Coordinates of C-alpha atoms and ligand atoms in Angstrom, one line a residue:
X1 CA 7.8 -22.9 -6.5
X2 CA 5.1 -20.1 -6.0
X3 CA 4.5 -18.9 -2.4
X4 CA 1.2 -18.7 -0.3
X5 CA 1.0 -16.4 2.6
X6 CA -1.9 -15.9 5.0
X7 CA -3.0 -14.9 7.9
X8 CA -5.2 -15.5 10.7
X9 CA -6.1 -13.7 13.8
X10 CA -5.7 -15.6 17.5
X11 CA -9.2 -16.5 18.5
X12 CA -10.5 -19.2 20.7
X13 CA -13.3 -21.6 20.2
X14 CA -12.8 -22.3 16.6
X15 CA -15.5 -24.1 15.1
X16 CA -16.6 -25.7 11.9
X17 CA -17.1 -22.3 10.1
X18 CA -13.5 -21.7 10.7
X19 CA -12.5 -24.9 9.5
X20 CA -14.7 -25.0 6.2
X21 CA -14.2 -21.4 5.5
X22 CA -10.1 -21.4 5.9
X23 CA -8.3 -24.2 7.3
X24 CA -9.5 -27.0 5.2
X25 CA -8.5 -24.8 2.1
X26 CA -5.3 -24.0 3.2
X27 CA -4.5 -27.7 3.7
X28 CA -5.2 -28.4 0.2
X29 CA -3.2 -25.4 -1.1
X30 CA -0.1 -27.2 0.4
X31 CA 0.3 -29.7 -2.4
X32 CA 0.7 -27.0 -4.8
X33 CA 2.5 -24.2 -3.1
X34 CA 4.9 -23.3 -0.5
X35 CA 2.9 -22.4 2.3
X36 CA 3.4 -19.8 5.3
X37 CA 0.8 -19.3 7.6
X38 CA 0.8 -17.2 10.2
X39 CA -1.0 -16.3 13.6
X40 CA -1.2 -12.4 13.4
X41 CA -1.0 -11.6 17.2
X42 CA -0.2 -8.0 16.3
X43 CA -3.2 -7.5 14.3
X44 CA -5.2 -8.6 17.3
X45 CA -3.7 -5.8 19.5
X46 CA -5.6 -3.5 17.2
X47 CA -8.6 -4.1 19.6
X48 CA -8.5 -4.6 23.1
X49 CA -6.9 -7.9 24.1
X50 CA -6.8 -9.8 27.4
X51 CA -3.0 -11.0 27.7
X52 CA -3.5 -14.4 29.0
X53 CA -6.6 -15.1 26.4
X54 CA -4.1 -13.9 23.7
X55 CA -1.5 -16.3 24.4
X56 CA -3.8 -18.9 25.0
X57 CA -5.6 -18.2 21.8
X58 CA -2.4 -18.0 19.5
X59 CA -1.7 -21.7 20.6
X60 CA -5.2 -22.8 20.2
X61 CA -5.1 -21.6 16.5
X62 CA -1.6 -23.4 16.2
X63 CA -3.4 -26.7 17.4
X64 CA -6.3 -26.1 14.9
X65 CA -3.7 -25.5 12.1
X66 CA -1.8 -28.9 13.1
X67 CA -4.9 -31.0 13.9
X68 CA -6.5 -29.9 10.6
X69 CA -3.6 -31.4 8.7
X70 CA -1.4 -28.4 7.8
X71 CA 2.2 -29.7 7.7
X72 CA 4.8 -27.7 9.4
X73 CA 7.7 -29.5 8.2
X74 CA 7.2 -28.7 4.5
X75 CA 5.3 -25.4 5.2
X76 CA 5.7 -22.9 8.2
X77 CA 3.6 -22.1 11.1
X78 CA 4.8 -19.2 13.2
X79 CA 3.3 -16.1 15.5
X80 CA 3.9 -12.8 13.8
X81 CA 5.4 -11.0 16.9
X82 CA 8.1 -13.6 16.9
X83 CA 9.4 -12.0 13.6
X84 CA 10.6 -8.5 14.0
X85 CA 10.5 -7.9 10.3
X86 CA 6.8 -7.6 10.1
X87 CA 6.9 -4.6 12.2
X88 CA 10.0 -3.2 10.6
X89 CA 8.5 -3.6 7.1
X90 CA 5.2 -2.1 7.9
X91 CA 7.1 1.1 9.1
X92 CA 9.0 1.0 5.8
X93 CA 5.7 0.8 3.7
X94 CA 4.0 2.9 5.7
X95 CA 6.1 5.8 4.6
X96 CA 5.0 5.1 1.0
X97 CA 1.3 4.8 1.7
X98 CA -0.9 7.9 1.2
X99 CA -3.5 8.7 3.6
X100 CA -5.9 8.8 0.8
X101 CA -5.6 5.1 0.5
X102 CA -6.1 4.2 3.9
X103 CA -9.1 6.4 4.2
X104 CA -10.7 4.5 1.8
X105 CA -10.7 1.4 3.7
X106 CA -14.1 0.1 4.6
X107 CA -13.1 -2.2 7.5
X108 CA -11.4 0.7 9.3
X109 CA -14.6 2.7 9.0
X110 CA -16.7 -0.2 10.4
X111 CA -14.5 -0.9 13.4
X112 CA -13.8 2.6 14.3
X113 CA -17.5 3.7 14.2
X114 CA -18.7 6.9 14.8
X115 CA -15.8 8.4 16.6
X116 CA -13.0 7.9 14.5
X117 CA -10.6 10.2 16.3
X118 CA -10.8 7.7 19.3
X119 CA -9.8 4.8 17.3
X120 CA -6.2 3.9 17.6
X121 CA -3.2 4.4 15.3
X122 CA -2.9 0.6 15.0
X123 CA -6.5 -0.1 13.7
X124 CA -5.7 2.5 11.1
X125 CA -2.4 1.2 10.0
X126 CA -3.7 -2.2 10.2
X127 CA -3.8 -2.8 6.2
X128 CA -0.1 -1.5 6.1
X129 CA 0.9 -4.2 8.7
X130 CA -0.8 -6.7 6.5
X131 CA 0.9 -5.7 3.3
X132 CA 4.2 -6.0 4.9
X133 CA 3.1 -9.5 6.3
X134 CA 2.9 -10.6 2.6
X135 CA 5.4 -8.5 1.0
X136 CA 8.1 -9.6 3.7
X137 CA 8.0 -13.2 2.1
X138 CA 7.6 -11.7 -1.7
X139 CA 4.3 -14.1 -1.5
X140 CA 2.6 -14.6 -4.8
X141 CA -0.6 -15.8 -3.9
X142 CA -3.0 -14.9 -0.9
X143 CA -6.1 -16.8 0.1
X144 CA -8.5 -14.2 1.7
X145 CA -12.3 -14.2 2.5
X146 CA -14.3 -11.4 0.8
X147 CA -13.7 -8.9 3.7
X148 CA -10.1 -8.8 2.9
X149 CA -10.3 -8.4 -0.6
X150 CA -9.9 -4.6 -0.2
X151 CA -6.7 -5.3 1.9
X152 CA -5.3 -7.3 -0.4
X153 CA -5.7 -4.9 -3.4
X154 CA -4.2 -2.2 -1.1
X155 CA -1.2 -4.4 -0.6
X156 CA -0.8 -4.6 -4.4
X157 CA -0.9 -0.8 -4.7
X158 CA 1.6 -0.4 -1.9
X159 CA 4.0 -3.1 -3.6
X160 CA 3.7 -1.2 -7.1
X161 CA 4.4 2.4 -5.4
X162 CA 7.6 0.6 -3.7
X163 CA 8.6 -0.8 -7.3
X164 CA 8.0 2.7 -8.6
X165 CA 9.6 4.5 -6.1
X166 CA 13.0 2.6 -6.3
X167 CA 12.7 1.6 -10.2
X168 CA 12.9 -2.1 -9.6
X169 CA 10.6 -5.1 -10.1
X170 CA 11.3 -6.3 -6.4
X171 CA 7.8 -7.3 -4.8
X172 CA 5.8 -9.5 -6.9
X173 CA 1.9 -8.2 -7.0
X174 CA 0.3 -11.0 -5.1
X175 CA -2.9 -12.5 -6.6
X176 CA -5.7 -13.4 -4.6
X177 CA -6.2 -17.1 -4.2
X178 CA -10.2 -17.6 -4.4
X179 CA -11.5 -21.0 -3.6
X180 CA -14.5 -22.7 -5.6
X181 CA -17.9 -22.5 -4.0
X182 CA -17.7 -20.3 -1.0
X183 CA -18.8 -22.3 2.4
X184 CA -20.8 -19.9 4.8
X185 CA -21.3 -22.0 7.5
X186 CA -24.5 -21.5 9.3
X187 CA -25.9 -22.1 12.9
X188 CA -27.4 -25.6 13.1
X189 CA -30.2 -24.1 15.0
X190 CA -31.0 -21.0 12.7
X191 CA -30.1 -21.4 8.8
X192 CA -30.0 -17.7 8.6
X193 CA -27.5 -16.7 11.3
X194 CA -23.7 -17.4 10.9
X195 CA -22.3 -20.2 12.7
X196 CA -20.7 -18.3 16.0
X197 CA -18.6 -18.8 18.9
X198 CA -20.6 -16.3 20.8
X199 CA -24.0 -18.1 20.0
X200 CA -25.5 -19.0 23.5
X201 CA -26.4 -22.4 22.5
X202 CA -23.6 -25.0 22.1
X203 CA -25.7 -27.1 19.8
X204 CA -25.7 -24.2 17.3
X205 CA -22.1 -25.1 16.4
X206 CA -19.7 -28.0 16.2
X207 CA -16.4 -26.9 18.0
X208 CA -13.2 -28.1 16.5
X209 CA -12.6 -29.7 19.9
X210 CA -16.1 -31.9 19.9
X211 CA -15.6 -35.5 20.3
X212 CA -17.4 -38.0 18.2
X213 CA -20.5 -38.6 20.2
X214 CA -20.9 -34.8 20.4
X215 CA -20.5 -34.1 16.7
X216 CA -23.0 -37.0 16.1
X217 CA -25.7 -35.4 18.5
X218 CA -25.3 -32.1 17.2
X219 CA -25.7 -33.0 13.4
X220 CA -28.8 -35.4 14.4
X221 CA -30.5 -32.6 16.4
X222 CA -29.9 -29.8 13.7
X223 CA -33.0 -27.9 12.4
X224 CA -34.6 -28.9 9.1
X225 CA -37.5 -28.1 7.6
X226 CA -40.4 -30.7 6.6
X227 CA -39.8 -31.3 2.8
X228 CA -37.6 -33.8 1.3
X229 CA -34.3 -32.6 -0.2
X230 CA -34.9 -30.8 -3.7
X231 CA -33.5 -31.8 -6.9
X232 CA -31.7 -28.6 -7.9
X233 CA -29.4 -26.1 -6.1
X234 CA -32.3 -23.7 -7.1
X235 CA -34.5 -25.6 -4.8
X236 CA -32.6 -24.7 -1.7
X237 CA -33.6 -21.2 -2.1
X238 CA -35.9 -20.1 0.9
X239 CA -34.8 -23.2 2.7
X240 CA -31.8 -21.8 5.0
X241 CA -31.5 -24.9 7.0
X242 CA -31.8 -27.6 4.2
X243 CA -29.1 -25.2 2.1
X244 CA -26.6 -24.9 5.2
X245 CA -26.7 -28.8 5.6
X246 CA -26.1 -29.6 1.9
X247 CA -23.4 -27.0 1.7
X248 CA -21.8 -28.5 4.9
X249 CA -22.1 -32.0 3.4
X250 CA -20.6 -30.6 0.1
X251 CA -17.7 -29.0 1.7
X252 CA -16.9 -32.1 4.2
X253 CA -16.9 -34.2 1.2
X254 CA -14.7 -32.0 -1.2
X255 CA -17.5 -31.5 -3.7
X256 CA -20.4 -29.1 -4.6
X257 CA -23.9 -28.9 -3.7
X258 CA -25.0 -29.7 -7.1
X259 CA -23.3 -33.2 -6.9
X260 CA -24.8 -33.8 -3.3
X261 CA -28.3 -33.1 -4.5
X262 CA -27.7 -35.4 -7.5
X263 CA -27.4 -38.1 -4.8
X264 CA -29.8 -37.3 -2.2
X265 CA -32.7 -35.6 -4.4
X266 CA -36.1 -36.7 -2.7
X267 CA -34.5 -38.1 0.3
X268 CA -36.0 -37.3 3.7
X269 CA -34.0 -35.5 6.1
X270 CA -33.9 -38.6 8.5
X271 CA -31.8 -40.6 5.6
X272 CA -29.7 -37.3 4.5
X273 CA -28.9 -36.5 8.3
X274 CA -27.5 -40.1 8.9
X275 CA -25.1 -39.9 5.6
X276 CA -24.2 -36.2 7.1
X277 CA -23.6 -37.5 10.6
X278 CA -21.4 -40.5 9.4
X279 CA -19.3 -37.9 6.9
X280 CA -18.8 -35.5 9.7
X281 CA -17.8 -38.0 12.3
X282 CA -15.3 -39.5 9.9
X283 CA -13.8 -35.8 8.7
X284 CA -14.2 -34.0 12.3
X285 CA -13.5 -36.7 14.8
X286 CA -9.8 -37.4 14.3
X287 CA -9.4 -33.3 14.2
X288 CA -11.3 -33.0 17.7
X289 CA -9.0 -35.7 19.1
X290 CA -5.8 -34.2 17.9
X291 CA -7.2 -30.6 18.9
X292 CA -8.0 -32.0 22.5
X293 CA -4.6 -33.6 22.8
X294 CA -2.8 -30.4 21.5
X295 CA -4.5 -28.3 23.8
X296 CA -3.0 -30.0 26.5
X297 CA 0.4 -30.3 24.8
X298 CA 1.7 -26.8 24.9
X299 CA 5.4 -27.9 24.5
X300 CA 4.6 -29.1 21.3
X301 CA 2.8 -26.5 20.0
X302 CA 5.3 -24.0 21.3
X303 CA 8.0 -25.9 19.6
X304 CA 5.9 -25.6 16.0
X305 CA 5.8 -22.0 16.4
X306 CA 9.5 -21.4 17.4
X307 CA 10.8 -23.7 14.4
X308 CA 8.4 -21.7 12.1
X309 CA 9.6 -18.6 13.5
X310 CA 13.3 -19.5 12.8
X311 CA 12.5 -20.7 9.2
X312 CA 10.4 -17.8 8.7
X313 CA 13.0 -15.1 10.1
X314 CA 15.6 -16.5 7.8
X315 CA 13.5 -15.5 4.8
X316 CA 12.4 -12.3 6.1
X317 CA 15.7 -11.0 7.2
X318 CA 17.4 -12.1 3.5
X319 CA 14.5 -9.8 2.0
X320 CA 14.8 -7.1 4.5
X321 CA 18.6 -6.5 4.1
X322 CA 17.7 -6.3 0.2
X323 CA 15.0 -4.0 1.0
X324 CA 17.1 -1.5 3.2
X325 CA 19.7 -1.1 0.7
X326 CA 17.4 -0.3 -2.1
X327 CA 15.9 2.3 0.3
X328 CA 19.4 3.7 1.0
X329 CA 19.7 2.5 4.7
X330 CA 23.1 2.4 5.7
X331 CA 24.2 -1.0 7.0
X332 CA 27.7 -1.1 8.3
X333 CA 29.5 -4.3 8.4
Ligands
LIG401 N1 -6.2 -9.4 8.0 C1 -6.6 -10.9 8.1 C2 -8.0 -11.3 8.6 O1 -8.4 -10.5 9.3 C3 -5.7 -11.5 8.7 C4 -4.2 -11.2 8.1 C5 -3.5 -10.5 8.5 C6 -3.9 -11.7 6.8 N2 -2.3 -10.6 7.9 C7 -2.6 -11.2 6.6 C8 -4.3 -12.3 5.8 C9 -1.8 -11.5 5.2 C10 -4.0 -12.7 4.5 C11 -2.3 -12.2 4.3 O2 -8.6 -12.1 8.1

């Protein structure tokens, strides 16, 4: 079976944008792929972190995976630092990566800002660690957002450089796994701003820990405009709040905006919001309950990560032994 690898940074206060942008799609991939999902705590260290918060966020993302329906029995969920092979392979691949390739990375330029000489080596080497994440498991497919496409391209280049250097077809060149209609979830208070954990208004977002009543209240309160719903997707242009709510409905229902408008064309927001409230409560209510439960139950969460790291390590160690051999690193029995 083909293998998916993806990573997500440990962050707190996960919300609907995180769920529809990544988690929900990742759940769907499990039917068709062997899935390895990693909480990339080593990548998080490329910017300053509070130690206690990093630990808490690693558990919180794990809880969100489980609450969203990611199956840690068939798939693997673990945190990156628990499998030492990620750091080792990053070094090995770093030795094959020309600086010219890294200098092209737009994310580094954005994050480092004007004073590049003050940026850490880790931030610069970030894409090499990401390539190591994927290649350590010889993953064939990687679901990534728009912002990570360049990094995945670099991963393919590094895989190719390794294969050429050692005259082997060892690493598969991983394919980006693209999803249908991309869901950009916007604030419920302002359809032109992204839904964000740092928005001062809690009503602007649906948190993955929100209970059913809170979800319903926030959807009912969401900003709209005065017109009924349009007949076509084109009619959503210039109506950011309408576009956002229709997009959220489509993503939660697992359909597209056209299908939603076929059903609700001409409807008033009052009616559409009632339908959206019902859908959101049904889809997100159980996630909120599971999240709340798992946030208390760190033993369960840690158990999942521990077992995941053991299973990931078994794959990683096998590959690393092969890689060390190909590179001529002496291994005495
Ligand atoms: N850089 C990715 C992000 O910020 C996270 C990530 C780390 C990742 N390693 C990965 C994604 C490997 C896909 C595959 O979103």
